[in-house]
Amino acid sequence: ISLANKVYALEIDGLIWNKEPKILEVAYGVQKLQVGCVIEDDKVLTDDIFDKITAWEDDVQSVDMISMQKLWFFVLYDSHHF
């Protein structure tokens, strides 16, 4: 099983993985795996995800967050149209 598939197998309520991994060359044959995800703040913390991934000591040296965005959803109700 590839490391990307191992990551995608993590199922946490409030977590959705972007299924387009990138393999990036670092140096001297070292590579890093970049995957994206969307998390729901009320249900999951980034530390929850990081802790599970860094527990794979044979496969993972470290986990870093390279960007973070907040998504806002608004539900508007117009009583005149119901």
PDB file of C-alpha atoms in Angstrom:
ATOM      1  CA  ILE A   1       0.000   0.000   0.000  1.00  0.00           C
ATOM      2  CA  SER A   2       1.414   3.380  -0.921  1.00  0.00           C
ATOM      3  CA  LEU A   3       1.755   6.102   1.676  1.00  0.00           C
ATOM      4  CA  ALA A   4      -0.911   8.194  -0.082  1.00  0.00           C
ATOM      5  CA  ASN A   5      -3.373   5.298   0.132  1.00  0.00           C
ATOM      6  CA  LYS A   6      -2.490   4.820   3.785  1.00  0.00           C
ATOM      7  CA  VAL A   7      -3.257   8.505   4.425  1.00  0.00           C
ATOM      8  CA  TYR A   8      -6.532   8.320   2.501  1.00  0.00           C
ATOM      9  CA  ALA A   9      -7.557   5.312   4.575  1.00  0.00           C
ATOM     10  CA  LEU A  10      -7.751   7.576   7.637  1.00  0.00           C
ATOM     11  CA  GLU A  11     -11.416   8.163   8.162  1.00  0.00           C
ATOM     12  CA  ILE A  12     -12.335  10.869  10.644  1.00  0.00           C
ATOM     13  CA  ASP A  13     -15.746  12.482  10.869  1.00  0.00           C
ATOM     14  CA  GLY A  14     -15.372  16.016   9.473  1.00  0.00           C
ATOM     15  CA  LEU A  15     -12.366  15.184   7.241  1.00  0.00           C
ATOM     16  CA  ILE A  16     -12.426  14.986   3.435  1.00  0.00           C
ATOM     17  CA  TRP A  17      -9.248  14.175   1.505  1.00  0.00           C
ATOM     18  CA  ASN A  18      -8.297  15.724  -1.832  1.00  0.00           C
ATOM     19  CA  LYS A  19      -7.428  12.654  -3.901  1.00  0.00           C
ATOM     20  CA  GLU A  20      -4.709  14.371  -5.974  1.00  0.00           C
ATOM     21  CA  PRO A  21      -1.414  13.688  -4.152  1.00  0.00           C
ATOM     22  CA  LYS A  22       1.840  15.281  -5.267  1.00  0.00           C
ATOM     23  CA  ILE A  23       5.304  13.785  -4.881  1.00  0.00           C
ATOM     24  CA  LEU A  24       7.888  16.553  -4.474  1.00  0.00           C
ATOM     25  CA  GLU A  25      11.659  16.096  -4.610  1.00  0.00           C
ATOM     26  CA  VAL A  26      13.427  17.581  -1.577  1.00  0.00           C
ATOM     27  CA  ALA A  27      17.139  16.700  -1.930  1.00  0.00           C
ATOM     28  CA  TYR A  28      19.495  13.726  -2.195  1.00  0.00           C
ATOM     29  CA  GLY A  29      16.711  11.358  -3.256  1.00  0.00           C
ATOM     30  CA  VAL A  30      14.415  12.397  -0.407  1.00  0.00           C
ATOM     31  CA  GLN A  31      10.812  12.966  -1.432  1.00  0.00           C
ATOM     32  CA  LYS A  32       7.802  14.396   0.296  1.00  0.00           C
ATOM     33  CA  LEU A  33       4.169  13.598  -0.210  1.00  0.00           C
ATOM     34  CA  GLN A  34       1.798  16.547  -0.400  1.00  0.00           C
ATOM     35  CA  VAL A  35      -1.911  15.861   0.133  1.00  0.00           C
ATOM     36  CA  GLY A  36      -4.768  18.244   0.717  1.00  0.00           C
ATOM     37  CA  CYS A  37      -7.849  17.966   2.834  1.00  0.00           C
ATOM     38  CA  VAL A  38     -10.838  19.909   4.082  1.00  0.00           C
ATOM     39  CA  ILE A  39     -11.688  19.721   7.767  1.00  0.00           C
ATOM     40  CA  GLU A  40     -14.733  20.800   9.683  1.00  0.00           C
ATOM     41  CA  ASP A  41     -13.509  22.818  12.699  1.00  0.00           C
ATOM     42  CA  ASP A  42     -16.214  21.611  15.074  1.00  0.00           C
ATOM     43  CA  LYS A  43     -15.431  17.950  14.404  1.00  0.00           C
ATOM     44  CA  VAL A  44     -11.682  17.509  13.879  1.00  0.00           C
ATOM     45  CA  LEU A  45      -8.418  19.266  14.736  1.00  0.00           C
ATOM     46  CA  THR A  46      -5.323  19.247  12.548  1.00  0.00           C
ATOM     47  CA  ASP A  47      -3.415  17.740  15.485  1.00  0.00           C
ATOM     48  CA  ASP A  48      -5.767  14.742  15.404  1.00  0.00           C
ATOM     49  CA  ILE A  49      -4.687  14.063  11.822  1.00  0.00           C
ATOM     50  CA  PHE A  50      -0.995  14.815  12.396  1.00  0.00           C
ATOM     51  CA  ASP A  51      -0.820  12.500  15.420  1.00  0.00           C
ATOM     52  CA  LYS A  52      -2.240   9.570  13.463  1.00  0.00           C
ATOM     53  CA  ILE A  53       0.160  10.095  10.545  1.00  0.00           C
ATOM     54  CA  THR A  54       3.319  10.657  12.600  1.00  0.00           C
ATOM     55  CA  ALA A  55       2.580   7.412  14.464  1.00  0.00           C
ATOM     56  CA  TRP A  56       3.741   5.615  11.296  1.00  0.00           C
ATOM     57  CA  GLU A  57       7.394   6.072  12.275  1.00  0.00           C
ATOM     58  CA  ASP A  58       8.707   3.721   9.577  1.00  0.00           C
ATOM     59  CA  ASP A  59       7.035   5.726   6.787  1.00  0.00           C
ATOM     60  CA  VAL A  60       6.809   9.317   8.037  1.00  0.00           C
ATOM     61  CA  GLN A  61       9.487  11.620   9.392  1.00  0.00           C
ATOM     62  CA  SER A  62       7.358  14.732   9.911  1.00  0.00           C
ATOM     63  CA  VAL A  63       4.069  16.401   8.992  1.00  0.00           C
ATOM     64  CA  ASP A  64       3.752  20.073   8.079  1.00  0.00           C
ATOM     65  CA  MET A  65       0.852  22.297   7.173  1.00  0.00           C
ATOM     66  CA  ILE A  66       1.663  24.491   4.195  1.00  0.00           C
ATOM     67  CA  SER A  67      -1.585  26.433   3.987  1.00  0.00           C
ATOM     68  CA  MET A  68      -4.914  26.749   5.690  1.00  0.00           C
ATOM     69  CA  GLN A  69      -8.154  28.291   4.570  1.00  0.00           C
ATOM     70  CA  LYS A  70     -11.474  28.718   6.301  1.00  0.00           C
ATOM     71  CA  LEU A  71     -14.653  27.900   4.447  1.00  0.00           C
ATOM     72  CA  TRP A  72     -17.801  29.691   5.443  1.00  0.00           C
ATOM     73  CA  PHE A  73     -21.246  28.435   4.573  1.00  0.00           C
ATOM     74  CA  PHE A  74     -24.297  30.595   4.880  1.00  0.00           C
ATOM     75  CA  VAL A  75     -27.866  29.458   4.715  1.00  0.00           C
ATOM     76  CA  LEU A  76     -30.209  32.293   3.882  1.00  0.00           C
ATOM     77  CA  TYR A  77     -33.916  31.972   4.375  1.00  0.00           C
ATOM     78  CA  ASP A  78     -36.465  34.115   2.651  1.00  0.00           C
ATOM     79  CA  SER A  79     -39.855  33.550   4.240  1.00  0.00           C
ATOM     80  CA  HIS A  80     -41.597  35.081   1.252  1.00  0.00           C
ATOM     81  CA  HIS A  81     -40.650  32.168  -1.000  1.00  0.00           C
ATOM     82  CA  PHE A  82     -41.700  29.272   1.239  1.00  0.00           C
TER      83      PHE A  82
END
